mmCIF file of C-alpha atoms in Angstrom:
data_model
loop_
_atom_site.group_PDB
_atom_site.id
_atom_site.type_symbol
_atom_site.label_atom_id
_atom_site.label_comp_id
_atom_site.label_asym_id
_atom_site.label_seq_id
_atom_site.Cartn_x
_atom_site.Cartn_y
_atom_site.Cartn_z
ATOM 1 C CA MET A 1 16.104 -55.962 6.778
ATOM 2 C CA THR A 2 16.153 -52.229 5.121
ATOM 3 C CA LEU A 3 13.032 -50.463 4.537
ATOM 4 C CA ARG A 4 13.517 -51.241 0.707
ATOM 5 C CA GLU A 5 13.699 -55.095 1.381
ATOM 6 C CA LYS A 6 10.563 -54.948 3.761
ATOM 7 C CA HIS A 7 8.653 -53.195 0.897
ATOM 8 C CA GLN A 8 9.868 -55.683 -1.460
ATOM 9 C CA GLN A 9 8.538 -58.586 0.806
ATOM 10 C CA GLY A 10 5.052 -56.922 1.141
ATOM 11 C CA LYS A 11 5.881 -56.217 5.056
ATOM 12 C CA PHE A 12 3.448 -53.509 6.483
ATOM 13 C CA THR A 13 6.005 -50.593 7.456
ATOM 14 C CA ILE A 14 5.635 -47.568 10.020
ATOM 15 C CA THR A 15 7.439 -44.447 9.641
ATOM 16 C CA VAL A 16 7.153 -41.439 11.558
ATOM 17 C CA GLU A 17 8.326 -37.954 10.968
ATOM 18 C CA LEU A 18 10.409 -35.627 13.233
ATOM 19 C CA ASP A 19 11.685 -32.210 13.107
ATOM 20 C CA PRO A 20 15.380 -31.366 13.131
ATOM 21 C CA PRO A 21 16.283 -29.167 15.968
ATOM 22 C CA LYS A 22 17.153 -25.327 15.804
ATOM 23 C CA SER A 23 20.311 -26.048 17.369
ATOM 24 C CA SER A 24 23.948 -27.391 16.793
ATOM 25 C CA SER A 25 22.885 -30.503 19.187
ATOM 26 C CA ALA A 26 20.892 -33.345 17.933
ATOM 27 C CA GLN A 27 20.114 -34.685 21.633
ATOM 28 C CA LYS A 28 16.552 -33.869 21.490
ATOM 29 C CA VAL A 29 15.848 -36.148 18.364
ATOM 30 C CA PHE A 30 18.240 -38.689 19.527
ATOM 31 C CA ASP A 31 15.905 -39.042 22.721
ATOM 32 C CA GLN A 32 12.809 -39.038 20.383
ATOM 33 C CA ALA A 33 14.350 -42.101 18.001
ATOM 34 C CA ALA A 34 15.438 -43.817 21.131
ATOM 35 C CA ARG A 35 11.789 -44.029 22.212
ATOM 36 C CA LEU A 36 10.745 -45.135 18.733
ATOM 37 C CA LYS A 37 13.355 -47.618 18.223
ATOM 38 C CA GLY A 38 12.086 -50.876 17.709
ATOM 39 C CA LYS A 39 8.664 -49.770 17.078
ATOM 40 C CA VAL A 40 8.899 -48.074 13.804
ATOM 41 C CA ASP A 41 10.786 -49.078 10.558
ATOM 42 C CA ALA A 42 12.356 -45.632 9.845
ATOM 43 C CA ILE A 43 12.102 -42.140 10.877
ATOM 44 C CA ASN A 44 11.933 -39.447 8.412
ATOM 45 C CA ILE A 45 13.512 -36.377 8.854
ATOM 46 C CA ALA A 46 12.165 -33.208 7.750
ATOM 47 C CA ASP A 47 14.219 -30.333 5.680
ATOM 48 C CA SER A 48 13.480 -26.951 7.379
ATOM 49 C CA PRO A 49 9.682 -27.437 7.438
ATOM 50 C CA MET A 50 7.623 -24.364 6.736
ATOM 51 C CA SER A 51 10.864 -22.889 5.727
ATOM 52 C CA LYS A 52 11.919 -22.386 8.961
ATOM 53 C CA MET A 53 15.826 -22.871 9.359
ATOM 54 C CA ARG A 54 16.737 -26.376 11.004
ATOM 55 C CA MET A 55 19.665 -28.646 11.173
ATOM 56 C CA SER A 56 20.450 -30.476 7.898
ATOM 57 C CA PRO A 57 18.473 -33.545 7.528
ATOM 58 C CA ILE A 58 21.099 -35.328 5.894
ATOM 59 C CA SER A 59 23.631 -34.840 8.611
ATOM 60 C CA LEU A 60 20.922 -35.471 11.268
ATOM 61 C CA SER A 61 20.047 -38.930 9.264
ATOM 62 C CA TYR A 62 23.446 -39.851 9.531
ATOM 63 C CA LEU A 63 24.064 -39.113 12.927
ATOM 64 C CA LEU A 64 20.521 -41.417 13.676
ATOM 65 C CA GLN A 65 21.884 -44.142 11.631
ATOM 66 C CA HIS A 66 25.422 -44.064 12.748
ATOM 67 C CA ASN A 67 25.067 -43.555 16.458
ATOM 68 C CA LYS A 68 21.596 -44.884 17.185
ATOM 69 C CA ASP A 69 21.244 -47.670 14.556
ATOM 70 C CA ILE A 70 17.764 -46.343 13.325
ATOM 71 C CA GLU A 71 17.092 -46.355 9.599
ATOM 72 C CA THR A 72 16.218 -42.846 8.280
ATOM 73 C CA ILE A 73 14.531 -41.264 5.443
ATOM 74 C CA PHE A 74 15.901 -37.510 4.576
ATOM 75 C CA HIS A 75 13.687 -35.158 3.148
ATOM 76 C CA LEU A 76 15.252 -32.849 0.345
ATOM 77 C CA THR A 77 13.663 -29.637 -1.107
ATOM 78 C CA CYS A 78 14.080 -27.693 -4.165
ATOM 79 C CA ARG A 79 13.896 -24.384 -2.180
ATOM 80 C CA ASP A 80 17.330 -23.877 -1.280
ATOM 81 C CA ARG A 81 19.642 -25.508 -3.602
ATOM 82 C CA ASN A 82 20.242 -25.248 -7.433
ATOM 83 C CA ILE A 83 20.675 -28.484 -9.309
ATOM 84 C CA ILE A 84 24.547 -28.534 -8.773
ATOM 85 C CA GLY A 85 23.527 -28.078 -4.689
ATOM 86 C CA LEU A 86 21.088 -30.708 -5.044
ATOM 87 C CA GLN A 87 23.682 -33.247 -6.722
ATOM 88 C CA SER A 88 26.387 -32.283 -4.359
ATOM 89 C CA GLU A 89 23.958 -33.136 -1.257
ATOM 90 C CA LEU A 90 22.833 -36.471 -2.852
ATOM 91 C CA LEU A 91 26.595 -37.485 -3.531
ATOM 92 C CA GLY A 92 27.267 -36.654 0.315
ATOM 93 C CA ALA A 93 24.204 -38.288 1.417
ATOM 94 C CA ALA A 94 25.222 -41.583 -0.814
ATOM 95 C CA ALA A 95 28.592 -41.261 0.680
ATOM 96 C CA LEU A 96 27.201 -41.384 4.322
ATOM 97 C CA GLY A 97 25.024 -44.299 3.635
ATOM 98 C CA VAL A 98 21.960 -42.160 4.058
ATOM 99 C CA ASN A 99 20.138 -43.661 1.127
ATOM 100 C CA ASN A 100 16.238 -43.196 1.710
ATOM 101 C CA ILE A 101 14.927 -39.901 0.326
ATOM 102 C CA LEU A 102 11.676 -38.278 0.210
ATOM 103 C CA THR A 103 11.709 -35.797 -2.698
ATOM 104 C CA LEU A 104 9.845 -32.413 -2.176
ATOM 105 C CA THR A 105 9.508 -29.383 -3.852
ATOM 106 C CA GLY A 106 9.298 -27.302 -0.455
ATOM 107 C CA ASP A 107 7.497 -24.337 1.013
ATOM 108 C CA LYS A 108 8.333 -20.672 0.098
ATOM 109 C CA PRO A 109 10.233 -18.710 2.555
ATOM 110 C CA ASP A 110 7.375 -15.678 2.810
ATOM 111 C CA ASN A 111 6.137 -17.492 5.909
ATOM 112 C CA GLY A 112 9.219 -18.864 7.576
ATOM 113 C CA ASP A 113 11.760 -17.562 10.047
ATOM 114 C CA HIS A 114 13.705 -16.235 7.460
ATOM 115 C CA PRO A 115 11.201 -14.310 5.255
ATOM 116 C CA PHE A 116 13.630 -12.179 3.065
ATOM 117 C CA ALA A 117 15.524 -15.423 2.041
ATOM 118 C CA GLN A 118 15.427 -16.197 -1.593
ATOM 119 C CA SER A 119 14.044 -19.081 -3.099
ATOM 120 C CA VAL A 120 15.831 -21.278 -5.776
ATOM 121 C CA PHE A 121 13.232 -23.812 -7.121
ATOM 122 C CA GLU A 122 15.553 -24.569 -10.256
ATOM 123 C CA VAL A 123 13.702 -27.570 -10.381
ATOM 124 C CA ASP A 124 10.649 -28.981 -8.639
ATOM 125 C CA CYS A 125 9.916 -32.473 -7.120
ATOM 126 C CA MET A 126 9.815 -34.019 -10.686
ATOM 127 C CA GLY A 127 13.255 -32.502 -11.366
ATOM 128 C CA LEU A 128 14.688 -33.715 -7.996
ATOM 129 C CA LEU A 129 13.219 -37.273 -8.795
ATOM 130 C CA ASN A 130 15.183 -37.226 -11.971
ATOM 131 C CA ILE A 131 18.290 -36.075 -10.407
ATOM 132 C CA ALA A 132 18.104 -38.873 -8.173
ATOM 133 C CA LYS A 133 17.404 -41.249 -10.686
ATOM 134 C CA THR A 134 20.140 -39.992 -12.870
ATOM 135 C CA LEU A 135 22.664 -40.371 -10.397
ATOM 136 C CA ASN A 136 21.539 -43.906 -9.357
ATOM 137 C CA ALA A 137 22.062 -44.671 -12.921
ATOM 138 C CA GLY A 138 25.845 -43.488 -12.556
ATOM 139 C CA LYS A 139 25.719 -40.308 -14.306
ATOM 140 C CA ASP A 140 25.038 -36.395 -13.576
ATOM 141 C CA LEU A 141 22.911 -34.093 -15.033
ATOM 142 C CA ALA A 142 25.131 -32.984 -17.619
ATOM 143 C CA GLY A 143 25.878 -36.621 -18.668
ATOM 144 C CA ASN A 144 29.337 -37.165 -16.949
ATOM 145 C CA ASP A 145 30.111 -40.499 -15.415
ATOM 146 C CA LEU A 146 30.354 -40.604 -11.766
ATOM 147 C CA ASP A 147 33.292 -42.692 -10.430
ATOM 148 C CA GLU A 148 30.691 -44.789 -8.338
ATOM 149 C CA PRO A 149 26.773 -44.729 -8.703
ATOM 150 C CA THR A 150 24.413 -43.988 -5.946
ATOM 151 C CA ASN A 151 21.844 -46.203 -4.348
ATOM 152 C CA PHE A 152 18.935 -44.419 -3.486
ATOM 153 C CA TYR A 153 15.582 -45.649 -2.410
ATOM 154 C CA ILE A 154 13.317 -42.724 -3.952
ATOM 155 C CA GLY A 155 10.311 -41.516 -2.436
ATOM 156 C CA ALA A 156 7.551 -39.181 -3.441
ATOM 157 C CA THR A 157 4.594 -37.439 -2.283
ATOM 158 C CA GLY A 158 1.102 -38.391 -2.975
ATOM 159 C CA ASN A 159 -2.408 -36.544 -2.227
ATOM 160 C CA PRO A 160 -5.455 -39.087 -1.385
ATOM 161 C CA GLY A 161 -7.421 -35.878 -1.056
ATOM 162 C CA ALA A 162 -7.050 -34.287 -4.428
ATOM 163 C CA PRO A 163 -10.148 -33.217 -6.003
ATOM 164 C CA ASP A 164 -9.319 -35.134 -9.242
ATOM 165 C CA LEU A 165 -7.777 -38.654 -8.706
ATOM 166 C CA GLU A 166 -7.285 -38.911 -12.419
ATOM 167 C CA ILE A 167 -4.914 -36.162 -12.448
ATOM 168 C CA GLU A 168 -3.352 -37.326 -9.257
ATOM 169 C CA ARG A 169 -3.010 -40.723 -10.830
ATOM 170 C CA GLN A 170 -1.060 -39.070 -14.000
ATOM 171 C CA LYS A 171 1.077 -36.978 -11.677
ATOM 172 C CA LEU A 172 2.252 -40.190 -9.819
ATOM 173 C CA ALA A 173 2.796 -42.048 -12.999
ATOM 174 C CA ALA A 174 5.099 -39.163 -13.997
ATOM 175 C CA LYS A 175 6.839 -39.335 -10.678
ATOM 176 C CA ILE A 176 7.432 -43.222 -11.127
ATOM 177 C CA GLN A 177 8.530 -42.525 -14.758
ATOM 178 C CA ASN A 178 11.094 -40.072 -12.972
ATOM 179 C CA GLY A 179 12.590 -42.469 -10.482
ATOM 180 C CA ALA A 180 10.089 -42.655 -7.732
ATOM 181 C CA HIS A 181 10.437 -46.202 -5.732
ATOM 182 C CA PHE A 182 7.696 -45.514 -2.880
ATOM 183 C CA VAL A 183 5.103 -43.037 -1.746
ATOM 184 C CA GLN A 184 4.333 -41.385 1.278
ATOM 185 C CA THR A 185 0.877 -39.459 1.292
ATOM 186 C CA GLN A 186 -0.890 -36.467 2.969
ATOM 187 C CA PRO A 187 -2.592 -37.605 6.089
ATOM 188 C CA ILE A 188 -6.226 -39.163 5.599
ATOM 189 C CA TYR A 189 -9.282 -38.834 7.502
ATOM 190 C CA ASP A 190 -11.923 -40.105 4.908
ATOM 191 C CA LEU A 191 -11.176 -43.979 4.868
ATOM 192 C CA GLU A 192 -13.758 -44.228 1.740
ATOM 193 C CA GLN A 193 -11.313 -41.662 0.108
ATOM 194 C CA ALA A 194 -8.333 -43.284 0.957
ATOM 195 C CA LYS A 195 -9.770 -46.486 -0.586
ATOM 196 C CA ARG A 196 -10.314 -44.975 -3.691
ATOM 197 C CA TYR A 197 -6.837 -43.554 -4.079
ATOM 198 C CA ILE A 198 -5.539 -46.820 -3.125
ATOM 199 C CA ASP A 199 -7.849 -48.513 -5.871
ATOM 200 C CA LYS A 200 -7.002 -45.567 -8.536
ATOM 201 C CA MET A 201 -3.222 -46.222 -7.917
ATOM 202 C CA SER A 202 -3.166 -50.011 -8.006
ATOM 203 C CA GLU A 203 -2.140 -50.208 -11.347
ATOM 204 C CA PHE A 204 1.486 -49.025 -10.131
ATOM 205 C CA ASP A 205 3.668 -51.659 -8.511
ATOM 206 C CA VAL A 206 5.014 -49.096 -5.581
ATOM 207 C CA PRO A 207 4.141 -49.287 -2.203
ATOM 208 C CA ILE A 208 1.987 -46.784 -0.667
ATOM 209 C CA MET A 209 2.095 -45.344 3.048
ATOM 210 C CA LEU A 210 -0.913 -43.488 4.050
ATOM 211 C CA GLY A 211 -0.261 -40.433 6.100
ATOM 212 C CA LEU A 212 -1.744 -40.061 9.701
ATOM 213 C CA ILE A 213 -1.568 -36.997 11.778
ATOM 214 C CA PRO A 214 -3.187 -37.634 15.235
ATOM 215 C CA LEU A 215 -5.832 -34.787 16.138
ATOM 216 C CA LYS A 216 -4.975 -32.734 19.115
ATOM 217 C CA SER A 217 -8.180 -30.501 19.244
ATOM 218 C CA PHE A 218 -11.052 -29.391 17.394
ATOM 219 C CA LYS A 219 -9.109 -26.319 16.736
ATOM 220 C CA MET A 220 -6.359 -28.234 14.800
ATOM 221 C CA ALA A 221 -9.216 -30.416 13.211
ATOM 222 C CA THR A 222 -10.915 -27.275 11.682
ATOM 223 C CA TYR A 223 -7.797 -25.552 10.624
ATOM 224 C CA LEU A 224 -6.603 -28.911 8.730
ATOM 225 C CA HIS A 225 -9.830 -29.249 7.194
ATOM 226 C CA GLU A 226 -10.289 -25.344 6.214
ATOM 227 C CA LYS A 227 -6.967 -24.432 5.491
ATOM 228 C CA VAL A 228 -4.613 -26.977 4.231
ATOM 229 C CA PRO A 229 -5.289 -28.174 0.473
ATOM 230 C CA GLY A 230 -5.864 -32.049 0.276
ATOM 231 C CA ILE A 231 -6.963 -32.716 3.608
ATOM 232 C CA ASN A 232 -10.603 -33.440 3.925
ATOM 233 C CA ILE A 233 -11.891 -34.508 7.442
ATOM 234 C CA THR A 234 -15.435 -36.041 7.734
ATOM 235 C CA GLN A 235 -18.171 -34.261 9.696
ATOM 236 C CA GLU A 236 -18.244 -37.490 11.960
ATOM 237 C CA ILE A 237 -14.683 -36.666 12.865
ATOM 238 C CA LEU A 238 -15.009 -33.379 13.344
ATOM 239 C CA ASP A 239 -18.044 -33.703 15.566
ATOM 240 C CA ARG A 240 -16.044 -36.362 17.661
ATOM 241 C CA VAL A 241 -13.164 -34.090 18.554
ATOM 242 C CA GLU A 242 -15.248 -31.155 19.263
ATOM 243 C CA LYS A 243 -16.890 -33.593 21.864
ATOM 244 C CA GLY A 244 -14.008 -35.373 23.028
ATOM 245 C CA GLY A 245 -10.669 -33.411 22.092
ATOM 246 C CA LYS A 246 -7.382 -35.181 22.071
ATOM 247 C CA GLU A 247 -8.626 -38.272 23.530
ATOM 248 C CA ALA A 248 -11.113 -38.614 20.670
ATOM 249 C CA GLY A 249 -8.317 -37.701 18.330
ATOM 250 C CA THR A 250 -6.212 -40.442 19.479
ATOM 251 C CA GLU A 251 -9.066 -42.856 19.357
ATOM 252 C CA ILE A 252 -9.737 -41.739 15.588
ATOM 253 C CA ALA A 253 -6.115 -42.234 14.752
ATOM 254 C CA ILE A 254 -5.925 -45.847 16.190
ATOM 255 C CA GLU A 255 -9.165 -46.811 14.430
ATOM 256 C CA THR A 256 -7.842 -45.264 11.017
ATOM 257 C CA LEU A 257 -4.424 -47.156 11.505
ATOM 258 C CA GLU A 258 -6.215 -50.340 11.942
ATOM 259 C CA GLN A 259 -7.699 -49.694 8.202
ATOM 260 C CA ILE A 260 -4.826 -48.613 6.850
ATOM 261 C CA LYS A 261 -3.286 -51.972 7.822
ATOM 262 C CA LYS A 262 -5.600 -53.489 5.452
ATOM 263 C CA ILE A 263 -5.523 -51.553 2.469
ATOM 264 C CA ALA A 264 -2.014 -49.987 2.117
ATOM 265 C CA ALA A 265 1.721 -50.855 2.267
ATOM 266 C CA GLY A 266 2.348 -48.831 5.338
ATOM 267 C CA VAL A 267 1.579 -46.013 7.406
ATOM 268 C CA HIS A 268 3.463 -42.540 7.717
ATOM 269 C CA ILE A 269 2.732 -40.846 11.189
ATOM 270 C CA MET A 270 3.279 -37.098 11.494
ATOM 271 C CA PRO A 271 3.202 -36.564 15.230
ATOM 272 C CA LEU A 272 3.852 -33.036 15.542
ATOM 273 C CA ASN A 273 6.633 -34.474 18.169
ATOM 274 C CA ASP A 274 4.208 -35.805 20.607
ATOM 275 C CA ILE A 275 5.865 -39.051 20.915
ATOM 276 C CA ASP A 276 3.728 -40.158 23.798
ATOM 277 C CA THR A 277 0.642 -40.333 21.452
ATOM 278 C CA THR A 278 2.563 -42.031 18.644
ATOM 279 C CA LEU A 279 3.746 -44.967 20.875
ATOM 280 C CA HIS A 280 0.293 -45.159 22.526
ATOM 281 C CA ILE A 281 -1.341 -45.484 18.797
ATOM 282 C CA ILE A 282 1.129 -47.942 17.508
ATOM 283 C CA ASP A 283 0.811 -50.116 20.728
ATOM 284 C CA HIS A 284 -2.773 -50.307 20.244
ATOM 285 C CA VAL A 285 -2.950 -51.719 17.281
#
């Protein structure tokens, strides 16, 4: 079954995010994906994450599906393309059979490896959702008919750690209205907060996959807690990681995943390319 079919049947799904290579060879990601095959339901491919130039997520997603028979979700940001470019990319993805998309506004290039690059941002994630929805309906943004409509399974992001869950609910309502079919969220470290988010969004008939980043160190945990908006790490977890390091972080991820299975449609693991830890977590739940 496809990811869409699994969600329609209420099956708990696991996705793992991988970074595309800064290379013309996809072998590194092929090797990572081969280890994940059979353990996960789909692999997310980021779109030049943190504005650091990488291989095209659409091309890499196609290669993984075509050569390795692993379903993918490609990320697409509004940073690098205007509305003509975004539509063109999406039609190409559809032609390649790469139909799962996660829509993102994207990071500014300022802190990336090409800080002199010019941003586009002609639309944001809401506009990109609408573009994918419009192409699915057989039209382009100018109202012209497509010879063949697309069939995208459209994903949007969510933030369980938002300071105001009512505003977050309104944002999700708008994303669904603009075409979102499923949600992948920021990583969670406060299960009570995650439960409140799931309860708040329960009126929407869309599968929500809660995010999970295994903590590797106390330094990493402190950085995420203090510097990344929307990520709130409880004092209990900070204390455990300070004392136990990566081993404690892995134990916390296993415990968190066990609870996610009880409240959400799936989990989206962002392993920062640590496949060993990812497999360990999945195998222990």
